Coordinates of C-alpha atoms and ligand atoms in Angstrom, one line a residue:
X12 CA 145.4 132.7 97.2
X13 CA 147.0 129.6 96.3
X14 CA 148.3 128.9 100.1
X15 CA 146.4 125.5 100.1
X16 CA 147.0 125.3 103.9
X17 CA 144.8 123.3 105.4
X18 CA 145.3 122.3 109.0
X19 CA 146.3 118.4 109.7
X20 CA 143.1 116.5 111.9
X21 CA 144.9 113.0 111.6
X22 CA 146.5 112.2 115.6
X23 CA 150.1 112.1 114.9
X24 CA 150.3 115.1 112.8
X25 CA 148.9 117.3 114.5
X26 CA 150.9 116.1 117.5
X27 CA 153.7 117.0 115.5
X28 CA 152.5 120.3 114.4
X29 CA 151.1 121.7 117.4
X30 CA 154.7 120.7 118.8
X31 CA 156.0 123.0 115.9
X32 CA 153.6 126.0 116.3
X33 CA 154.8 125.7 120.0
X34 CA 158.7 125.6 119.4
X35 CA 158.3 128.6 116.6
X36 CA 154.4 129.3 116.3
X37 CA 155.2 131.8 113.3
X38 CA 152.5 132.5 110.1
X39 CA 152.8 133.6 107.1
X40 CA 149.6 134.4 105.0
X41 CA 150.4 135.4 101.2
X42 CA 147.6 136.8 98.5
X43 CA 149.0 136.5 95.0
X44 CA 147.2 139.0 92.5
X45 CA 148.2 138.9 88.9
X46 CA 149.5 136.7 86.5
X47 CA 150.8 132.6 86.7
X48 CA 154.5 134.4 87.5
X49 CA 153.7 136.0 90.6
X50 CA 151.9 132.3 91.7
X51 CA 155.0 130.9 91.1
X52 CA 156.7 133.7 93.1
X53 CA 154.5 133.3 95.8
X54 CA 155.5 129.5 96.0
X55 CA 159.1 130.6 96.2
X56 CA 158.8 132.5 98.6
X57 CA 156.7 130.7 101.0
X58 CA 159.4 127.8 100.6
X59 CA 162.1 130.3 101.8
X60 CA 160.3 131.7 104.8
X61 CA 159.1 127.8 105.5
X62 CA 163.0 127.2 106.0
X63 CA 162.6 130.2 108.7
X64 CA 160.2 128.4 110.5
X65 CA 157.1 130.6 109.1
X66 CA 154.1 127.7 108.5
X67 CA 151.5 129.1 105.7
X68 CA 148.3 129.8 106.7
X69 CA 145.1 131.0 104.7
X70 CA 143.7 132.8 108.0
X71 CA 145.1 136.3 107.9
X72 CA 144.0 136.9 111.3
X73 CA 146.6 134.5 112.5
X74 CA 149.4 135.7 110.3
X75 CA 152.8 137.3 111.6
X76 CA 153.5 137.9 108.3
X77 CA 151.5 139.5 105.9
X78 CA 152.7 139.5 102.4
X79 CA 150.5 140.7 99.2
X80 CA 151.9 139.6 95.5
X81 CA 150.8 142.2 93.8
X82 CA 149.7 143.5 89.7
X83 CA 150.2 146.6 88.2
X84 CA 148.9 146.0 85.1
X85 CA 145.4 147.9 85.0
X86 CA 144.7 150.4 87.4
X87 CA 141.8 148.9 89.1
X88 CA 144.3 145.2 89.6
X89 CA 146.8 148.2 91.6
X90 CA 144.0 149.7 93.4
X91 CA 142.9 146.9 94.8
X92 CA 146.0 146.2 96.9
X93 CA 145.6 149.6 99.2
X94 CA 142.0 148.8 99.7
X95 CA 143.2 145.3 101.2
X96 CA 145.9 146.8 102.8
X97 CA 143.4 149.2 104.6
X98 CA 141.9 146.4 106.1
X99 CA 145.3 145.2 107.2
X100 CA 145.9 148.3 108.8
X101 CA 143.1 147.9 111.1
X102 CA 144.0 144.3 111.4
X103 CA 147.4 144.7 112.3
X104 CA 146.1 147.6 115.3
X105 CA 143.3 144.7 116.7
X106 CA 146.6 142.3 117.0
X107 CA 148.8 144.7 118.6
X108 CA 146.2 145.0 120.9
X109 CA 147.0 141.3 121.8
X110 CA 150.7 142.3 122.1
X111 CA 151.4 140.6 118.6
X112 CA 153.5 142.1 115.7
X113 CA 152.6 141.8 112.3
X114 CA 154.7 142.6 110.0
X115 CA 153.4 143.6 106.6
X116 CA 155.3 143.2 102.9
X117 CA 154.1 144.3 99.5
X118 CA 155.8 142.3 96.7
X119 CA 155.0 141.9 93.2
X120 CA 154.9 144.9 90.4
X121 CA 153.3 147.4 92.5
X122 CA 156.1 147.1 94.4
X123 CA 158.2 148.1 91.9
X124 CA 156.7 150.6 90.1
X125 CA 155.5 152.6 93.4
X126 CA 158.6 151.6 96.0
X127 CA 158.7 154.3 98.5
X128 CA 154.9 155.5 97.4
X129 CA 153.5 152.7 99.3
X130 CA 155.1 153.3 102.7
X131 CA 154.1 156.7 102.4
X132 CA 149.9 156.0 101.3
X133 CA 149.9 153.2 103.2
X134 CA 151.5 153.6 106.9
X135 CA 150.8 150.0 108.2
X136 CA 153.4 148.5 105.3
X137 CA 156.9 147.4 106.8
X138 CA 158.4 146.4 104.0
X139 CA 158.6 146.7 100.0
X140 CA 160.4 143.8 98.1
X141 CA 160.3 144.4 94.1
X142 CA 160.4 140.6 91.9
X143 CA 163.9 140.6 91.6
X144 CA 165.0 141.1 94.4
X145 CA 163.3 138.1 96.1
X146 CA 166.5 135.9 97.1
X147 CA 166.9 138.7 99.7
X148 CA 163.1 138.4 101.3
X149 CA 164.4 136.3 104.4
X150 CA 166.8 138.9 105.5
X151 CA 164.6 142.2 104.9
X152 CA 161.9 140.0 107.0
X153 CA 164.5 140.0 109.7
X154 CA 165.3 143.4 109.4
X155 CA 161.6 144.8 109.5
X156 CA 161.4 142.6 113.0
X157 CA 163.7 145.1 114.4
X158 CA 161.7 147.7 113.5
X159 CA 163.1 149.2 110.0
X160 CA 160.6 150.5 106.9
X161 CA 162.5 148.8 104.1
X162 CA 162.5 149.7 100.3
X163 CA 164.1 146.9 98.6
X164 CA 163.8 147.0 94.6
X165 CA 167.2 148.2 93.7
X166 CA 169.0 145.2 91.5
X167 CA 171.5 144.1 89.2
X168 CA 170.9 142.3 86.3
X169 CA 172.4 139.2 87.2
X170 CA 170.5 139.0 90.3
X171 CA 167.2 138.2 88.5
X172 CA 167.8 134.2 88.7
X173 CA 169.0 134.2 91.9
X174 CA 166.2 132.4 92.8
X175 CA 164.8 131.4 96.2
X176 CA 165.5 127.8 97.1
X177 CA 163.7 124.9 95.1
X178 CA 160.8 123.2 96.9
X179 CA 160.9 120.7 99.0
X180 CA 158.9 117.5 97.6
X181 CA 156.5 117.1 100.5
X182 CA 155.7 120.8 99.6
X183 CA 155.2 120.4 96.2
X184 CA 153.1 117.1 96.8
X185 CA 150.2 119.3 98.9
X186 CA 150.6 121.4 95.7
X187 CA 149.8 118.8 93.2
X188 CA 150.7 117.1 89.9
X189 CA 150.8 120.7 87.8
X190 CA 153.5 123.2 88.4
X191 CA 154.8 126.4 86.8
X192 CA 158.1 126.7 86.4
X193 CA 159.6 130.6 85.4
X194 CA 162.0 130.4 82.3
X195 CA 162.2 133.5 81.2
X196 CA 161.8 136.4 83.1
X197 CA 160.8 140.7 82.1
X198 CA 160.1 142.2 79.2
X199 CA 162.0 144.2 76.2
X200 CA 158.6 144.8 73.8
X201 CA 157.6 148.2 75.1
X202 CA 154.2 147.6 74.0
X203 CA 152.8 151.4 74.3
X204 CA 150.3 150.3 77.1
X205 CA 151.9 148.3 79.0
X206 CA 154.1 148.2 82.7
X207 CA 155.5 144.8 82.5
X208 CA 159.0 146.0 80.9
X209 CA 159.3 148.6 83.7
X210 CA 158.1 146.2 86.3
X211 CA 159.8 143.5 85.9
X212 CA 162.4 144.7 83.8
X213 CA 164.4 143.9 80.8
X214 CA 164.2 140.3 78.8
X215 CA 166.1 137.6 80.7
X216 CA 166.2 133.9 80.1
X217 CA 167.1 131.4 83.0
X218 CA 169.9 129.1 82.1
X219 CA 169.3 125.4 80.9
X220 CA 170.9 123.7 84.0
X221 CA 169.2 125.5 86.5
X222 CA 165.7 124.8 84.6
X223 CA 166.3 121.4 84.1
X224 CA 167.4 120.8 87.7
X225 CA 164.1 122.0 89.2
X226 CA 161.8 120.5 86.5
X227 CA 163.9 117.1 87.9
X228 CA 163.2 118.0 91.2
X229 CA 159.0 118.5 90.7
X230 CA 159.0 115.4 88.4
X231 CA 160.8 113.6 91.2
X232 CA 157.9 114.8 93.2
X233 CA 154.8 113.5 91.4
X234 CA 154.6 116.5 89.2
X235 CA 153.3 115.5 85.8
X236 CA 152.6 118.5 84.0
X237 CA 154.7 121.3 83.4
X238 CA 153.9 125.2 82.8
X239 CA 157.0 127.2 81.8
X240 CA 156.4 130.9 82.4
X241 CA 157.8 134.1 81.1
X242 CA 156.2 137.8 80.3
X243 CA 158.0 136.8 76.8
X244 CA 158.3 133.0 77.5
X245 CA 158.7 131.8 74.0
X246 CA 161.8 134.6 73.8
X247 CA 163.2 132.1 75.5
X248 CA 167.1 131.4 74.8
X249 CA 170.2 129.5 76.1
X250 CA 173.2 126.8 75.7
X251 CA 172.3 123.5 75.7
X252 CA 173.6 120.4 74.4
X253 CA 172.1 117.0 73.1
X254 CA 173.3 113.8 74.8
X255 CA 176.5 115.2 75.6
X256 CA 177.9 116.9 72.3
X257 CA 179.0 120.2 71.9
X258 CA 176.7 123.1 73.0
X259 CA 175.0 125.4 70.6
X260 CA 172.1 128.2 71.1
X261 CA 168.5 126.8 72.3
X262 CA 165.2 128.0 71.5
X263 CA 162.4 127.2 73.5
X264 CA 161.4 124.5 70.8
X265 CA 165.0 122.5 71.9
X266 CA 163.9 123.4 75.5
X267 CA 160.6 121.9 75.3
X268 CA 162.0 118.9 73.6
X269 CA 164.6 118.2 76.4
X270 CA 162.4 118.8 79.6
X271 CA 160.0 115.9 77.7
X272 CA 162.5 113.5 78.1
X273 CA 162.4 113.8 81.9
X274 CA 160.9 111.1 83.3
X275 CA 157.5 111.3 84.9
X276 CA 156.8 114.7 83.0
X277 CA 153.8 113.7 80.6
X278 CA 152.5 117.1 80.0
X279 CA 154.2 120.3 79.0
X280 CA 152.7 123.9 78.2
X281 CA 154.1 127.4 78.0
X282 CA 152.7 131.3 78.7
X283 CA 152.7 133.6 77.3
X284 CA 153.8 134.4 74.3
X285 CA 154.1 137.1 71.1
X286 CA 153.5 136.6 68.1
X287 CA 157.0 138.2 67.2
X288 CA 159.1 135.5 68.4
X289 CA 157.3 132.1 67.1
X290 CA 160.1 130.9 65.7
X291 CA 160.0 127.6 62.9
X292 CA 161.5 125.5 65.6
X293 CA 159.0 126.4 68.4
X294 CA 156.2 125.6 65.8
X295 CA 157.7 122.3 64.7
X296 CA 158.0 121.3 68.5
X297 CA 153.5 121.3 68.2
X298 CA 154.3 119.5 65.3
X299 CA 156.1 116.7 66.6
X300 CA 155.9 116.6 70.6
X301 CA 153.5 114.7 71.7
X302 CA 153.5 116.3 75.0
X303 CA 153.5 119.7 74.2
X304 CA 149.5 120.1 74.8
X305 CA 147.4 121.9 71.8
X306 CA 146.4 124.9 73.3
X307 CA 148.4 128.0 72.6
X308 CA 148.1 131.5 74.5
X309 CA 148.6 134.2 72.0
X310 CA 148.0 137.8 72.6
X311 CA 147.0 140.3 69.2
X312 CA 145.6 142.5 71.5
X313 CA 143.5 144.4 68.5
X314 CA 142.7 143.3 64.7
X315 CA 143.3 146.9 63.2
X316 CA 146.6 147.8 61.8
X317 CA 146.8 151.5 62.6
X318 CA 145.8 150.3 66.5
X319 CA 148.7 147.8 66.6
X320 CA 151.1 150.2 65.3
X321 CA 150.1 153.0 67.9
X322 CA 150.7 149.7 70.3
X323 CA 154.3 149.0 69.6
X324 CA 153.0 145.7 69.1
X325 CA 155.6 145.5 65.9
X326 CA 153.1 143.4 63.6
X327 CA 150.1 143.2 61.3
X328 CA 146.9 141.6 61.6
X329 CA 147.6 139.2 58.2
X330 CA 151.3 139.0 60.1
X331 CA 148.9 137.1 62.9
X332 CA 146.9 135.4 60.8
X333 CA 149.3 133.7 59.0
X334 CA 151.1 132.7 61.9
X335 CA 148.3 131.1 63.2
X336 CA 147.7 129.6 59.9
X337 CA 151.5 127.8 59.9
X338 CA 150.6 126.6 63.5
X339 CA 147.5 125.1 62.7
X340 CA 149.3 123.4 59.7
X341 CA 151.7 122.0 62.1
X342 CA 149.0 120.9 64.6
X343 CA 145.7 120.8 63.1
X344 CA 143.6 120.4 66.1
X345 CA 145.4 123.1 68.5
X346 CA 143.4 125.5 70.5
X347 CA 144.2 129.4 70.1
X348 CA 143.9 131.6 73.6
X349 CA 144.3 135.2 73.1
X350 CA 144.3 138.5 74.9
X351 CA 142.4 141.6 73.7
X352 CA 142.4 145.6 74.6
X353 CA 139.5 147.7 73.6
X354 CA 139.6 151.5 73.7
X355 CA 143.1 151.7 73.1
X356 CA 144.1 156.0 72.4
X357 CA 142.5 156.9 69.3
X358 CA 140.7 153.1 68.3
X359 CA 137.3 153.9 66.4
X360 CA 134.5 152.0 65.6
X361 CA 135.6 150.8 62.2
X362 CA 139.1 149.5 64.3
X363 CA 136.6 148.1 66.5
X364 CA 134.9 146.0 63.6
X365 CA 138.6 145.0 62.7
X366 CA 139.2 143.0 66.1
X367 CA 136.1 141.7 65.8
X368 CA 136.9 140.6 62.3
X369 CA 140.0 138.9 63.3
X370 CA 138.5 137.3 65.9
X371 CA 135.7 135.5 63.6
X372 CA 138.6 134.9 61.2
X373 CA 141.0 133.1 64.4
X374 CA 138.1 131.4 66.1
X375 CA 140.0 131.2 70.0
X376 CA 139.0 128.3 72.6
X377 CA 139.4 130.9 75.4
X378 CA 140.5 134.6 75.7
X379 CA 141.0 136.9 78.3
X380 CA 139.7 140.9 77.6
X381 CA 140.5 144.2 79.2
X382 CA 139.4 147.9 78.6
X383 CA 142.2 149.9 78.0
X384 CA 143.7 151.4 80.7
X385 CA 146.0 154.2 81.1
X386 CA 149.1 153.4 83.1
X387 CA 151.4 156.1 84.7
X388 CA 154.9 156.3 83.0
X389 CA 153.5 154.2 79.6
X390 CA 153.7 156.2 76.1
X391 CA 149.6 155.5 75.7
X392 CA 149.2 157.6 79.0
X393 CA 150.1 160.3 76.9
X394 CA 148.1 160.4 73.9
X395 CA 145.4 162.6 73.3
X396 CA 142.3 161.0 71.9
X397 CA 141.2 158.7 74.9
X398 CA 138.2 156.6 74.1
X399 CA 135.3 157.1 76.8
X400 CA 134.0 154.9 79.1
X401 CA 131.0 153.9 77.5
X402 CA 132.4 153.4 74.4
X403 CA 135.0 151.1 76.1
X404 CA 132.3 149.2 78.0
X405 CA 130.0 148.7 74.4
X406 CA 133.0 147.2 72.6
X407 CA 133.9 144.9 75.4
X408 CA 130.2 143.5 76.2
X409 CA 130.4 143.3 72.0
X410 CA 133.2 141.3 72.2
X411 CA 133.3 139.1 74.9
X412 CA 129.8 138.4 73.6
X413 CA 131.6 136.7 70.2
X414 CA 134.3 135.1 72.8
X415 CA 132.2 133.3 74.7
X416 CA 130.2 132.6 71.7
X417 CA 133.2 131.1 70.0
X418 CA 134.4 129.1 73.7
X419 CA 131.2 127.9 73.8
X420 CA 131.1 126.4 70.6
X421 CA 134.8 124.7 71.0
X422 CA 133.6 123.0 74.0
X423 CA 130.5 122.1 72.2
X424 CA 132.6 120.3 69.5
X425 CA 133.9 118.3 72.0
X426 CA 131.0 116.5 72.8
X427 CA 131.1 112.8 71.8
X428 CA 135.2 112.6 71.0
X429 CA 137.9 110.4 73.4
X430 CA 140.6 112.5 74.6
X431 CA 143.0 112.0 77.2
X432 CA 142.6 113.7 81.0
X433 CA 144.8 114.3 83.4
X434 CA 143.6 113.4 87.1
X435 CA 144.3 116.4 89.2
X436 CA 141.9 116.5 92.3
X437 CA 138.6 114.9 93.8
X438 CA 135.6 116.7 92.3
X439 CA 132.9 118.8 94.4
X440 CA 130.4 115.7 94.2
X441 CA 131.5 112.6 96.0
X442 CA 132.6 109.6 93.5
X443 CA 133.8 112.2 91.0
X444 CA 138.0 113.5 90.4
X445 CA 138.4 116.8 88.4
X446 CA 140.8 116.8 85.5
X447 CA 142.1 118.4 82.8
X448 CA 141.8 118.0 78.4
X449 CA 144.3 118.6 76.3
X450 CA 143.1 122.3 75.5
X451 CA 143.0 123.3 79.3
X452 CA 139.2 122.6 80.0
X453 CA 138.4 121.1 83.7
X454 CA 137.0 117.6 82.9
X455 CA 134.6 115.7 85.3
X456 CA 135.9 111.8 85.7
X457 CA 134.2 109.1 87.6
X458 CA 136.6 108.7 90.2
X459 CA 136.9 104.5 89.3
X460 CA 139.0 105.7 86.2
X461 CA 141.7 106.7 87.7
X462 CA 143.8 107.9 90.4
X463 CA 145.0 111.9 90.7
X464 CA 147.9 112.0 88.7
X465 CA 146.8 109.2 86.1
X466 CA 146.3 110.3 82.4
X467 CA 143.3 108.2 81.9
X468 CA 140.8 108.0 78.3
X469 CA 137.7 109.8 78.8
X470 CA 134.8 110.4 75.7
X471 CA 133.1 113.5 76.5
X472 CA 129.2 113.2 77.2
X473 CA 128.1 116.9 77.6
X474 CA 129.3 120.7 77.8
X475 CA 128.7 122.5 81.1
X476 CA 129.5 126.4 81.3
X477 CA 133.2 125.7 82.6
X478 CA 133.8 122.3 82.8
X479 CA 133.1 119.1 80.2
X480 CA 131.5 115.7 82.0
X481 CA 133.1 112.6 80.5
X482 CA 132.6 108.7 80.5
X483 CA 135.6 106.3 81.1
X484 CA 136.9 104.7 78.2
X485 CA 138.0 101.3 79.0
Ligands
SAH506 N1 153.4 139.4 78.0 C1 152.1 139.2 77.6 C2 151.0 139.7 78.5 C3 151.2 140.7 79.6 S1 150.0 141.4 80.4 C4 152.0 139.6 76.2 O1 152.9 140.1 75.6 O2 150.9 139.5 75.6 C5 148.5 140.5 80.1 C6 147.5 141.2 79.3 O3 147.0 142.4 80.0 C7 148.0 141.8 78.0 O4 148.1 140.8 77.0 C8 147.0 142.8 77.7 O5 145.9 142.3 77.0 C9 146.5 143.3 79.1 N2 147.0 144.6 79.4 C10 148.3 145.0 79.6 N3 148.3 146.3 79.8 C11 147.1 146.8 79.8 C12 146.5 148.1 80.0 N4 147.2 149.1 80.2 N5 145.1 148.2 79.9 C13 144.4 147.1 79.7 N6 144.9 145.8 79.5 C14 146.2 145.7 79.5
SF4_507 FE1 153.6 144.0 77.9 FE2 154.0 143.9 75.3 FE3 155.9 143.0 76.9 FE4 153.6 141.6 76.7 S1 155.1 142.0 75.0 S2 154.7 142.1 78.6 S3 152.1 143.2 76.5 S4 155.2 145.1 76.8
F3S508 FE1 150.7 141.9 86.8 FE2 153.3 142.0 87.0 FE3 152.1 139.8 86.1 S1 152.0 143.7 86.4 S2 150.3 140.6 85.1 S3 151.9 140.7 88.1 S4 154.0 140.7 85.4

């Protein structure tokens, strides 16, 4: 998905790869499903098989190695992967035709939920690598070239951050001037619907050195913006110290602070985050970093207080509103971005109409929506009282009908105000780059205002359906 491989035309580089493809001709092709952390993971570990010679393609015909990134969380995101990986099957038959091997890898949080499952449904799989257990991808590749079926989602704890290799920067240049960096890594909420905590296991935050070391290394590269993931990013803990002294705890407020120092880095973000662990420091850093961007990705999940309990999700809707409320004191002009279930075990219609209430009272900039569903080995699998598909499907057209309403109207809002843009690639339409606001939204610059990777002044002149077109300001 994000392999932007695109194969060189200029004379002297392609000299030079066609002498690599020749010397060690080997492809890897990788599909990334899921959430920003499994694009970062597929990043990783295309830099670790690059060191073993395997080039990235986007042609899976051409591939020796097949790898799918895959999400468990809805059952439809999991079914997906063994409909593609019929396909591969067949694929992988036509090639051995041809006398060539592929080798085939599930990875990701099907991987580990299912492990052994997914030899056994789906014969044409080689090998099974769960997220934490990455750092060992290069030798269970080898391995599965001699011929084994390999399980491998067995770890300890402390092997979580033993991370694959940082990029190289000619890698990271191809990628562009935004990264995602993983800070924090699993899950200890136990939301009642959810996989994550089993998937990618128990709450773990990367250390400040090592995070620090790799934002330096992608701000060395041209990176200028900054994502730090985590399932429970702004759970985020660890040692640091300020200009030498003594040591104390972090928060990811302190965090945010110290990776803006770093020169280069103009733009930082985070996701995602609960509501639970928005700590006064974390909310002062809107306050008072300028580059910590306004746009905020915070998941309710429902309005109604009986729903939220049945979730686990440990808080109120007034708990949320207030929150939000504190934020938008500290930074009046910050955009919210939530997440929302419907037809959660047991939700009626008047719990319904309190989502929909909260959602008028929040007012979001962008939201992401889901029907609820049930997830083998999750405590909401087993309650009675299952809403029914037509329900589900009325109170999701209901309420991505007020979403959009409400996205449309931020954008709207927008419409004759500066605001600064980050250059990030050339547009569809000759003369034109694509960029991004403050608040996320792609932004359509004449290309004579800047180059990709410039912050430059835009005012915006109109609202299309996903992206705002802008005027220079000079
Ligand atoms: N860590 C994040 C989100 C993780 S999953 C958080 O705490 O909010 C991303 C989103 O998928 C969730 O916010 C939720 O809205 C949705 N989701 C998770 N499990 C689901 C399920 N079983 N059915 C439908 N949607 C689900
Ligand atoms: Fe899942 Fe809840 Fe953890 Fe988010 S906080 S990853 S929704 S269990
Ligand atoms: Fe999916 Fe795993 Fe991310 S279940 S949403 S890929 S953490």
């Amino acid at each position: 998905m994000e392999q932007n491989y695109t194969p060189e035309t200029g004379g002297e580089m392609a000299l030079r790869d066609a002498d690599e493809t020749r010397r060690d001709g080997k492809k890897v092709f990788v599909k990334t499903y899921g959430c920003q952390m499994n694009v970062y993971d597929s990043q990783r570990m295309s830099d670790a098989l690059a060191a073993d010679g395997y080039a990235p393609t986007d042609r899976i015909e051409e591939a020796d190695l097949v790898l799918l990134n895959t999400c468990h969380i809805r059952e439809k995101a999991a079914e997906k992967v063994y409909s593609e990986l019929g396909r591969i099957r067949q694929l992988k038959h036509e090639r051995s035709l041809l006398g060539r091997e592929t080798v085939v890898g599930v990875a990701g949080c099907v991987a580990q939920a299912e492990g052994r499952e997914i030899l056994r449904r789906a014969p044409a799989v080689d090998l099974v690598i769960g997220p934490q257990t990455y750092h060992r991808l290069p030798a269970v590749v080898k391995r599965a070239l001699g011929g084994e079926k390999i399980v491998e989602t067995d770890y300890a704890i402390e092997d979580k951050f033993e991370h694959l290799p940082a990029p190289q920067k000619k890698v990271v240049r191809s990628r562009g001037v935004t990264a995602f960096l993983t800070v924090q890594e699993g899950c200890d909420k136990f939301c009642t619907f959810c996989v994550v905590p089993y998937t990618r296991g128990s709450e773990v935050s990367r250390p400040v050195a090592q995070i620090l070391a790799e934002a330096e290394q992608l701000a060395d590269a041209g990176v200028r913006e900054l994502t730090l993931l985590g399932q429970n990013v702004n759970a985020w803990h660890g040692e640091g110290a300020v200009n030498g002294g003594a040591s104390r705890e972090w928060g990811l407020g302190e965090l945010l602070f110290r990776l803006a120092e770093i020169p280069g880095l103009a733009r930082l973000r985070y996701t995602t985050s609960h509501p639970r662990d928005m700590d006064d420091a974390l909310i002062a850093a809107h306050r008072d970093l300028p580059a910590l961007m306004p746009y905020l990705h915070l998941p309710v999940q429902s309005g109604s207080d009986r729903i939220l309990k049945a979730m686990n999700r440990r808080h109120t809707g007034d708990d949320y509103r207030r929150l939000i409320d504190r934020i938008r004191t500290a930074r009046p002009d910050i955009a919210m971005s939530g997440d929302f279930i419907v037809g959660f075990p047991g939700e009626t219609d008047a719990d319904f109409d309190d989502t929909m209430r909260l959602i008028r009272d929040v007012t979001y900039a962008q939201a992401f929506s889901f029907k609820y569903s049930p997830r083998p080995g999750t405590p909401g699998a087993e309650l009675g009282d299952q809403v029914p598909e037509n329900v589900k499907n009325e109170r999701l057209q209901a309420l991505q009908a007020l979403l959009l309403e409400q996205q449309r109207g931020f954008a709207a809002s927008l419409i004759g105000k500066t605001m600064d843009v980050l250059l990030e690639k050339p547009g569809r339409e000759p003369g034109q780059r694509v960029g991004r606001s403050p608040w996320l939204q792609p932004v359509i610059v004449d290309e004579k205002a800047g180059e990709i990777g410039d912050i430059v002044r835009v005012r915006i002149t109109e609202a299309g359906s996903n992206s705002l077109f802008s005027e220079a300001v000079f």
